[in-house]
Amino acid sequence: MFWYNTKVHINFVELRNFRNYSYEKFILSKNINILLGDNAQGKTNLLESIYFSCLGKSFKTKNEKELIKYNSINAHFEVNFEKNNGNNNILVELKDNQKYVKLNEINVTKLSSLIGNLACVFFSPNELKLVKEAPEDRRKFMDIALSQLNREYYNSLIKYNKILKERNKLLKSTDNENVIKETLPIWDYQLVKVASLIIIERLEFVKKLNIYADKEHKYLSDDKENLLVHYHSCDNFNDKTKEEIEKILLIKLDENKEKDLKLKYTSIGPHRDDLKIYINNMEVKSFGSQGQQRTALLSIKLAEVEIFKEKFEEYPILLLDDVFSELDENRKLRLFEKVNKMQTIITTTKFDLPNTKTNIIKIENGKIVI
């Protein structure tokens, strides 16, 4: 568990040969920071470097070579931040198809040792896929949030995926079908032990998400709409114990083994679960307008922020990429009221909200413009 005793905030971010930056150092305010500039100038790249420092990966690409500036052989970025009454530092170097991470001058060899030291919540219009696209995107949202909230969840997820890979490997094997059926229970017992932990954590997360997301959505929509998030699985696991969930999953796996043998993969489990998101009892994915989908996503992200606050007694860093698109003046002002209590970094091409105290940083072609 990671306890935040003082207001966590980033002091500065230093970029060298990262994306379109040759070199730049960003000094950030403890409250709202506006990155102002035209499209494709490097605003989102700064958010990407912070996100990478928090989670050890990019939200844009799996190919980390793309993060290195064209015609450069390596990239460095450093995030200096205050936490637990002390100064902390995360340094990342990308070179030779490898990434090297240091936390307070100590080499980080496992991602689990990095995640949770500096927590962030990220919003982007591209994140709308969370609301309107595949279940995989909604599972990814839960996994990223819960991995930052609970290191044990991250370890359970890694373990689950390894066991699942072995079970699927068995289903794809050319062994005699009877041999496969005899061997499957070995993997099933291991799988359900970890799956039950993942499901319990997700159910608790969604329960809290519902409380906060509905409240945030009512605030953003002038109390006109209700928001509900439902965890959708192969059975109703609400209020079930770990042992009860394991028993149900074992039965389900056995019931589906013929189907799994045909498909050659495991058809049930937390890797197949989903979130259903509703506004006024209508599923947003199918019936929500673009504006409703965006507001639902923003409400969920603001709820995620409050869950961090509840657990750690401090807010995470909030990264908002192009958040003002399609928000009217009233919702922009309401959003500002919400995010002013935490360190927030917002990218935008236009900023014209009167009487709002912010640190405005203008960016042009990978440089801060004074």
CSV table of C-alpha atoms in Angstrom, one decimal:
chain,number,residue,atom,x,y,z
A,1,MET,CA,0.0,0.0,0.0
A,2,PHE,CA,1.3,3.5,-0.8
A,3,TRP,CA,0.3,6.3,1.5
A,4,TYR,CA,0.2,9.9,0.3
A,5,ASN,CA,0.7,12.1,3.4
A,6,THR,CA,1.1,15.4,1.6
A,7,LYS,CA,-0.2,16.8,-1.7
A,8,VAL,CA,1.5,14.7,-4.4
A,9,HIS,CA,2.7,16.9,-7.3
A,10,ILE,CA,5.2,17.0,-10.0
A,11,ASN,CA,7.8,19.7,-9.8
A,12,PHE,CA,9.2,19.4,-13.2
A,13,VAL,CA,9.5,17.2,-16.3
A,14,GLU,CA,12.7,17.2,-18.3
A,15,LEU,CA,12.6,15.7,-21.9
A,16,ARG,CA,15.6,15.0,-24.1
A,17,ASN,CA,15.2,13.5,-27.6
A,18,PHE,CA,11.7,12.4,-26.7
A,19,ARG,CA,9.2,12.5,-29.6
A,20,ASN,CA,9.5,16.0,-31.1
A,21,TYR,CA,11.5,17.4,-28.2
A,22,SER,CA,15.3,17.9,-28.5
A,23,TYR,CA,15.4,19.3,-25.0
A,24,GLU,CA,12.8,21.0,-22.8
A,25,LYS,CA,12.1,21.4,-19.1
A,26,PHE,CA,8.6,22.0,-17.8
A,27,ILE,CA,8.1,23.6,-14.4
A,28,LEU,CA,4.6,22.8,-13.2
A,29,SER,CA,2.2,24.4,-10.8
A,30,LYS,CA,0.8,22.3,-8.0
A,31,ASN,CA,-2.7,23.0,-9.3
A,32,ILE,CA,-4.0,23.5,-12.9
A,33,ASN,CA,-1.5,23.6,-15.8
A,34,ILE,CA,-2.6,24.5,-19.3
A,35,LEU,CA,-0.5,23.3,-22.2
A,36,LEU,CA,-1.6,25.6,-25.0
A,37,GLY,CA,-0.8,25.3,-28.7
A,38,ASP,CA,-1.9,24.1,-32.1
A,39,ASN,CA,-2.2,20.5,-32.9
A,40,ALA,CA,0.9,18.3,-33.4
A,41,GLN,CA,3.2,20.7,-31.5
A,42,GLY,CA,4.0,18.3,-28.6
A,43,LYS,CA,1.4,18.9,-25.9
A,44,THR,CA,0.2,15.3,-25.7
A,45,ASN,CA,3.9,14.1,-25.8
A,46,LEU,CA,4.4,15.7,-22.3
A,47,LEU,CA,1.4,13.8,-20.9
A,48,GLU,CA,2.8,10.6,-22.5
A,49,SER,CA,6.1,11.0,-20.7
A,50,ILE,CA,4.4,11.4,-17.3
A,51,TYR,CA,2.1,8.5,-18.0
A,52,PHE,CA,5.1,6.4,-19.0
A,53,SER,CA,6.8,7.3,-15.7
A,54,CYS,CA,3.8,6.2,-13.7
A,55,LEU,CA,3.0,3.0,-15.5
A,56,GLY,CA,6.2,2.0,-17.4
A,57,LYS,CA,4.5,2.1,-20.8
A,58,SER,CA,3.0,4.5,-23.3
A,59,PHE,CA,-0.7,5.1,-23.9
A,60,LYS,CA,0.0,5.7,-27.6
A,61,THR,CA,2.2,2.9,-28.8
A,62,LYS,CA,3.7,-0.5,-27.9
A,63,ASN,CA,6.7,0.2,-30.1
A,64,GLU,CA,8.8,2.2,-27.7
A,65,LYS,CA,11.3,3.1,-30.5
A,66,GLU,CA,8.7,5.6,-31.7
A,67,LEU,CA,9.3,7.6,-28.5
A,68,ILE,CA,12.9,8.4,-29.6
A,69,LYS,CA,13.2,11.6,-31.6
A,70,TYR,CA,13.9,11.0,-35.3
A,71,ASN,CA,17.6,10.7,-36.1
A,72,SER,CA,18.5,10.2,-32.3
A,73,ILE,CA,19.8,7.0,-30.8
A,74,ASN,CA,18.2,7.3,-27.4
A,75,ALA,CA,15.7,9.3,-25.4
A,76,HIS,CA,15.7,10.4,-21.7
A,77,PHE,CA,12.9,11.8,-19.6
A,78,GLU,CA,12.8,12.7,-16.0
A,79,VAL,CA,9.9,13.4,-13.7
A,80,ASN,CA,10.7,15.0,-10.3
A,81,PHE,CA,7.9,14.9,-7.8
A,82,GLU,CA,7.0,15.5,-4.1
A,83,LYS,CA,5.5,12.7,-2.1
A,84,ASN,CA,5.5,11.7,1.5
A,85,ASN,CA,7.2,14.9,2.5
A,86,GLY,CA,10.1,14.1,0.3
A,87,ASN,CA,11.5,14.7,-3.2
A,88,ASN,CA,11.4,11.8,-5.6
A,89,ASN,CA,12.7,11.2,-9.1
A,90,ILE,CA,11.8,8.8,-11.9
A,91,LEU,CA,14.3,8.6,-14.8
A,92,VAL,CA,13.6,6.7,-18.0
A,93,GLU,CA,16.1,6.0,-20.8
A,94,LEU,CA,15.2,4.3,-24.0
A,95,LYS,CA,18.1,2.9,-26.2
A,96,ASP,CA,19.1,-0.2,-28.0
A,97,ASN,CA,15.5,-1.5,-28.0
A,98,GLN,CA,15.6,-1.5,-24.2
A,99,LYS,CA,14.1,0.7,-21.5
A,100,TYR,CA,16.0,1.6,-18.3
A,101,VAL,CA,14.1,3.0,-15.4
A,102,LYS,CA,15.5,4.4,-12.1
A,103,LEU,CA,13.4,5.4,-9.1
A,104,ASN,CA,15.4,7.7,-6.8
A,105,GLU,CA,18.7,6.5,-8.4
A,106,ILE,CA,17.8,2.8,-7.9
A,107,ASN,CA,17.4,0.6,-11.0
A,108,VAL,CA,13.8,-0.7,-11.4
A,109,THR,CA,13.9,-4.2,-12.9
A,110,LYS,CA,10.2,-5.1,-12.4
A,111,LEU,CA,7.3,-3.1,-13.5
A,112,SER,CA,5.5,-3.9,-10.3
A,113,SER,CA,8.2,-1.9,-8.4
A,114,LEU,CA,7.4,1.2,-10.4
A,115,ILE,CA,3.6,1.1,-10.6
A,116,GLY,CA,2.0,3.0,-7.6
A,117,ASN,CA,4.9,5.3,-6.8
A,118,LEU,CA,3.5,8.1,-8.8
A,119,ALA,CA,-0.2,7.5,-9.7
A,120,CYS,CA,-2.0,9.2,-12.5
A,121,VAL,CA,-5.4,9.2,-14.2
A,122,PHE,CA,-5.5,9.9,-17.9
A,123,PHE,CA,-8.3,11.2,-20.1
A,124,SER,CA,-8.3,11.6,-23.9
A,125,PRO,CA,-10.9,11.6,-26.6
A,126,ASN,CA,-9.3,8.4,-27.8
A,127,GLU,CA,-10.3,6.9,-24.5
A,128,LEU,CA,-13.9,7.0,-25.7
A,129,LYS,CA,-13.3,3.4,-26.8
A,130,LEU,CA,-13.7,2.7,-23.1
A,131,VAL,CA,-17.4,3.6,-23.5
A,132,LYS,CA,-18.2,2.6,-27.1
A,133,GLU,CA,-15.8,-0.1,-28.3
A,134,ALA,CA,-14.6,-3.6,-27.3
A,135,PRO,CA,-14.8,-5.2,-23.8
A,136,GLU,CA,-11.0,-5.4,-23.9
A,137,ASP,CA,-10.8,-1.6,-23.6
A,138,ARG,CA,-13.0,-1.6,-20.5
A,139,ARG,CA,-11.0,-4.4,-18.9
A,140,LYS,CA,-7.8,-2.5,-19.6
A,141,PHE,CA,-9.3,0.5,-17.8
A,142,MET,CA,-10.0,-1.5,-14.7
A,143,ASP,CA,-6.6,-3.3,-14.8
A,144,ILE,CA,-4.7,0.0,-15.0
A,145,ALA,CA,-6.6,1.6,-12.2
A,146,LEU,CA,-6.5,-1.4,-9.9
A,147,SER,CA,-2.8,-2.1,-10.6
A,148,GLN,CA,-2.0,1.4,-9.3
A,149,LEU,CA,-4.4,1.1,-6.4
A,150,ASN,CA,-3.2,-2.4,-5.3
A,151,ARG,CA,0.1,-4.0,-6.2
A,152,GLU,CA,-1.3,-7.4,-5.3
A,153,TYR,CA,-3.9,-7.0,-8.0
A,154,TYR,CA,-1.2,-6.4,-10.6
A,155,ASN,CA,0.7,-9.5,-9.4
A,156,SER,CA,-2.5,-11.5,-9.5
A,157,LEU,CA,-3.2,-10.3,-13.0
A,158,ILE,CA,0.3,-11.4,-14.2
A,159,LYS,CA,-0.1,-14.8,-12.6
A,160,TYR,CA,-3.6,-15.3,-14.0
A,161,ASN,CA,-2.4,-14.5,-17.6
A,162,LYS,CA,0.5,-17.0,-17.3
A,163,ILE,CA,-1.9,-19.8,-16.1
A,164,LEU,CA,-4.4,-18.8,-18.8
A,165,LYS,CA,-1.7,-19.0,-21.5
A,166,GLU,CA,-0.8,-22.5,-20.4
A,167,ARG,CA,-4.5,-23.6,-20.4
A,168,ASN,CA,-5.0,-22.2,-23.9
A,169,LYS,CA,-1.8,-23.9,-25.0
A,170,LEU,CA,-3.2,-27.2,-23.8
A,171,LEU,CA,-6.5,-26.5,-25.7
A,172,LYS,CA,-4.5,-25.8,-28.9
A,173,SER,CA,-2.3,-28.9,-28.5
A,174,THR,CA,-2.5,-31.9,-30.8
A,175,ASP,CA,-2.8,-34.3,-27.8
A,176,ASN,CA,-5.5,-36.9,-27.6
A,177,GLU,CA,-8.8,-35.1,-26.6
A,178,ASN,CA,-9.2,-37.4,-23.6
A,179,VAL,CA,-5.7,-36.5,-22.4
A,180,ILE,CA,-6.6,-32.8,-22.7
A,181,LYS,CA,-9.8,-33.3,-20.7
A,182,GLU,CA,-7.9,-35.1,-18.0
A,183,THR,CA,-5.3,-32.4,-17.8
A,184,LEU,CA,-7.6,-29.4,-17.9
A,185,PRO,CA,-8.7,-29.6,-14.2
A,186,ILE,CA,-5.0,-29.1,-13.1
A,187,TRP,CA,-5.0,-25.7,-14.8
A,188,ASP,CA,-8.6,-25.0,-13.8
A,189,TYR,CA,-7.9,-25.2,-10.1
A,190,GLN,CA,-5.0,-22.9,-10.4
A,191,LEU,CA,-6.9,-20.5,-12.6
A,192,VAL,CA,-9.9,-20.0,-10.3
A,193,LYS,CA,-7.7,-19.3,-7.3
A,194,VAL,CA,-6.3,-16.2,-9.0
A,195,ALA,CA,-9.5,-15.4,-11.0
A,196,SER,CA,-11.5,-15.1,-7.8
A,197,LEU,CA,-9.1,-12.5,-6.4
A,198,ILE,CA,-9.3,-10.4,-9.6
A,199,ILE,CA,-13.1,-10.6,-9.7
A,200,ILE,CA,-13.5,-9.6,-6.0
A,201,GLU,CA,-11.2,-6.5,-6.5
A,202,ARG,CA,-13.0,-5.5,-9.7
A,203,LEU,CA,-16.4,-5.8,-8.1
A,204,GLU,CA,-15.3,-3.6,-5.2
A,205,PHE,CA,-13.8,-1.1,-7.6
A,206,VAL,CA,-17.1,-1.0,-9.7
A,207,LYS,CA,-19.1,-0.6,-6.5
A,208,LYS,CA,-17.1,2.5,-5.6
A,209,LEU,CA,-17.0,3.7,-9.2
A,210,ASN,CA,-20.8,3.7,-9.3
A,211,ILE,CA,-21.1,5.9,-6.2
A,212,TYR,CA,-18.6,8.5,-7.4
A,213,ALA,CA,-19.4,8.4,-11.2
A,214,ASP,CA,-23.1,9.0,-10.7
A,215,LYS,CA,-22.4,11.9,-8.4
A,216,GLU,CA,-19.8,13.4,-10.9
A,217,HIS,CA,-22.2,12.8,-13.8
A,218,LYS,CA,-25.1,14.6,-12.1
A,219,TYR,CA,-22.8,17.5,-11.4
A,220,LEU,CA,-21.6,17.8,-15.0
A,221,SER,CA,-25.1,17.3,-16.5
A,222,ASP,CA,-26.9,19.7,-14.1
A,223,ASP,CA,-28.6,16.8,-12.4
A,224,LYS,CA,-30.4,15.8,-15.6
A,225,GLU,CA,-28.9,12.3,-16.0
A,226,ASN,CA,-28.1,9.2,-13.9
A,227,LEU,CA,-25.0,7.1,-14.6
A,228,LEU,CA,-24.7,3.4,-13.8
A,229,VAL,CA,-21.8,1.0,-14.3
A,230,HIS,CA,-22.4,-2.7,-14.1
A,231,TYR,CA,-19.8,-5.5,-14.0
A,232,HIS,CA,-20.8,-8.2,-16.5
A,233,SER,CA,-19.4,-11.7,-15.9
A,234,CYS,CA,-20.3,-15.3,-16.5
A,235,ASP,CA,-22.4,-15.3,-13.3
A,236,ASN,CA,-23.6,-12.8,-10.7
A,237,PHE,CA,-20.6,-12.7,-8.2
A,238,ASN,CA,-21.9,-9.8,-6.1
A,239,ASP,CA,-21.6,-10.5,-2.4
A,240,LYS,CA,-20.0,-13.9,-3.0
A,241,THR,CA,-17.0,-15.1,-1.0
A,242,LYS,CA,-13.7,-16.0,-2.7
A,243,GLU,CA,-14.5,-19.7,-2.1
A,244,GLU,CA,-18.0,-19.4,-3.6
A,245,ILE,CA,-16.6,-17.6,-6.7
A,246,GLU,CA,-14.0,-20.4,-7.1
A,247,LYS,CA,-16.7,-23.1,-7.0
A,248,ILE,CA,-18.9,-21.3,-9.5
A,249,LEU,CA,-16.0,-20.8,-11.9
A,250,LEU,CA,-14.9,-24.4,-11.7
A,251,ILE,CA,-18.5,-25.5,-12.6
A,252,LYS,CA,-18.6,-23.0,-15.5
A,253,LEU,CA,-15.2,-24.1,-16.8
A,254,ASP,CA,-16.3,-27.7,-16.7
A,255,GLU,CA,-19.6,-26.8,-18.4
A,256,ASN,CA,-17.7,-25.0,-21.2
A,257,LYS,CA,-14.9,-27.4,-21.8
A,258,GLU,CA,-16.4,-28.9,-25.0
A,259,LYS,CA,-16.9,-25.4,-26.3
A,260,ASP,CA,-13.3,-24.5,-25.3
A,261,LEU,CA,-12.0,-27.5,-27.1
A,262,LYS,CA,-13.7,-26.4,-30.3
A,263,LEU,CA,-12.7,-22.8,-29.9
A,264,LYS,CA,-9.2,-23.8,-28.7
A,265,TYR,CA,-9.2,-21.0,-26.0
A,266,THR,CA,-10.8,-20.4,-22.6
A,267,SER,CA,-14.2,-18.8,-23.1
A,268,ILE,CA,-15.0,-17.7,-19.6
A,269,GLY,CA,-13.1,-15.9,-16.8
A,270,PRO,CA,-12.1,-12.3,-15.9
A,271,HIS,CA,-10.3,-12.1,-19.2
A,272,ARG,CA,-13.7,-12.2,-20.9
A,273,ASP,CA,-15.6,-9.9,-18.5
A,274,ASP,CA,-17.0,-6.5,-19.4
A,275,LEU,CA,-18.4,-3.3,-18.0
A,276,LYS,CA,-21.9,-2.1,-19.1
A,277,ILE,CA,-22.4,1.7,-18.8
A,278,TYR,CA,-25.9,3.2,-18.7
A,279,ILE,CA,-27.3,6.7,-18.7
A,280,ASN,CA,-30.9,6.9,-17.5
A,281,ASN,CA,-31.1,3.1,-17.9
A,282,MET,CA,-30.0,3.2,-21.6
A,283,GLU,CA,-26.7,1.6,-22.6
A,284,VAL,CA,-24.4,4.4,-23.6
A,285,LYS,CA,-22.4,2.3,-26.1
A,286,SER,CA,-25.5,1.8,-28.2
A,287,PHE,CA,-27.8,4.7,-27.5
A,288,GLY,CA,-25.7,7.5,-26.1
A,289,SER,CA,-24.9,10.6,-28.2
A,290,GLN,CA,-21.2,11.6,-28.7
A,291,GLY,CA,-21.7,14.3,-26.0
A,292,GLN,CA,-23.2,11.8,-23.5
A,293,GLN,CA,-20.4,9.3,-24.2
A,294,ARG,CA,-17.8,11.9,-23.6
A,295,THR,CA,-19.5,13.1,-20.4
A,296,ALA,CA,-19.9,9.5,-19.2
A,297,LEU,CA,-16.2,8.9,-19.8
A,298,LEU,CA,-15.2,12.1,-18.0
A,299,SER,CA,-17.5,11.2,-15.0
A,300,ILE,CA,-15.9,7.8,-14.8
A,301,LYS,CA,-12.4,9.3,-14.8
A,302,LEU,CA,-13.3,11.8,-12.1
A,303,ALA,CA,-14.7,8.9,-10.1
A,304,GLU,CA,-11.4,7.1,-10.5
A,305,VAL,CA,-9.7,10.1,-9.1
A,306,GLU,CA,-11.9,10.0,-6.0
A,307,ILE,CA,-11.3,6.3,-5.5
A,308,PHE,CA,-7.6,7.1,-5.3
A,309,LYS,CA,-8.3,9.9,-2.8
A,310,GLU,CA,-10.4,7.6,-0.7
A,311,LYS,CA,-7.7,4.9,-0.5
A,312,PHE,CA,-4.5,7.0,-0.3
A,313,GLU,CA,-5.9,10.2,1.3
A,314,GLU,CA,-4.4,12.1,-1.6
A,315,TYR,CA,-5.3,12.7,-5.3
A,316,PRO,CA,-3.3,11.3,-8.2
A,317,ILE,CA,-1.9,13.4,-11.0
A,318,LEU,CA,-4.8,14.1,-13.5
A,319,LEU,CA,-3.8,14.2,-17.2
A,320,LEU,CA,-6.5,15.7,-19.4
A,321,ASP,CA,-5.8,15.6,-23.2
A,322,ASP,CA,-8.1,17.8,-25.3
A,323,VAL,CA,-10.8,17.6,-22.6
A,324,PHE,CA,-12.6,20.8,-23.7
A,325,SER,CA,-13.7,19.5,-27.1
A,326,GLU,CA,-17.5,19.4,-27.2
A,327,LEU,CA,-17.9,20.7,-23.7
A,328,ASP,CA,-20.0,23.8,-23.3
A,329,GLU,CA,-18.9,26.8,-21.2
A,330,ASN,CA,-20.9,25.7,-18.2
A,331,ARG,CA,-19.4,22.2,-18.2
A,332,LYS,CA,-15.9,23.6,-18.7
A,333,LEU,CA,-16.3,25.8,-15.6
A,334,ARG,CA,-17.8,22.9,-13.6
A,335,LEU,CA,-14.8,20.8,-14.6
A,336,PHE,CA,-12.4,23.5,-13.5
A,337,GLU,CA,-14.1,23.6,-10.1
A,338,LYS,CA,-13.5,19.8,-9.7
A,339,VAL,CA,-9.9,19.6,-10.8
A,340,ASN,CA,-8.5,22.6,-9.0
A,341,LYS,CA,-8.0,20.6,-5.8
A,342,MET,CA,-5.4,18.4,-7.4
A,343,GLN,CA,-2.4,18.8,-9.8
A,344,THR,CA,-4.0,18.7,-13.3
A,345,ILE,CA,-2.3,19.0,-16.6
A,346,ILE,CA,-4.6,19.9,-19.5
A,347,THR,CA,-3.8,20.2,-23.2
A,348,THR,CA,-5.9,22.5,-25.4
A,349,THR,CA,-5.6,24.5,-28.7
A,350,LYS,CA,-7.7,27.3,-27.2
A,351,PHE,CA,-8.2,28.6,-23.7
A,352,ASP,CA,-10.6,31.4,-23.0
A,353,LEU,CA,-12.2,30.7,-19.6
A,354,PRO,CA,-12.3,34.0,-17.6
A,355,ASN,CA,-11.3,34.3,-13.9
A,356,THR,CA,-9.6,30.9,-13.8
A,357,LYS,CA,-6.2,30.7,-12.0
A,358,THR,CA,-3.9,28.5,-14.1
A,359,ASN,CA,-0.3,28.1,-15.1
A,360,ILE,CA,-0.3,28.5,-18.9
A,361,ILE,CA,2.5,27.0,-20.9
A,362,LYS,CA,2.6,27.7,-24.6
A,363,ILE,CA,4.1,25.1,-26.8
A,364,GLU,CA,5.2,25.4,-30.4
A,365,ASN,CA,7.1,22.7,-32.4
A,366,GLY,CA,8.5,21.0,-29.3
A,367,LYS,CA,9.5,24.2,-27.5
A,368,ILE,CA,8.1,26.3,-24.7
A,369,VAL,CA,7.2,29.7,-26.1
A,370,ILE,CA,7.8,32.6,-23.7
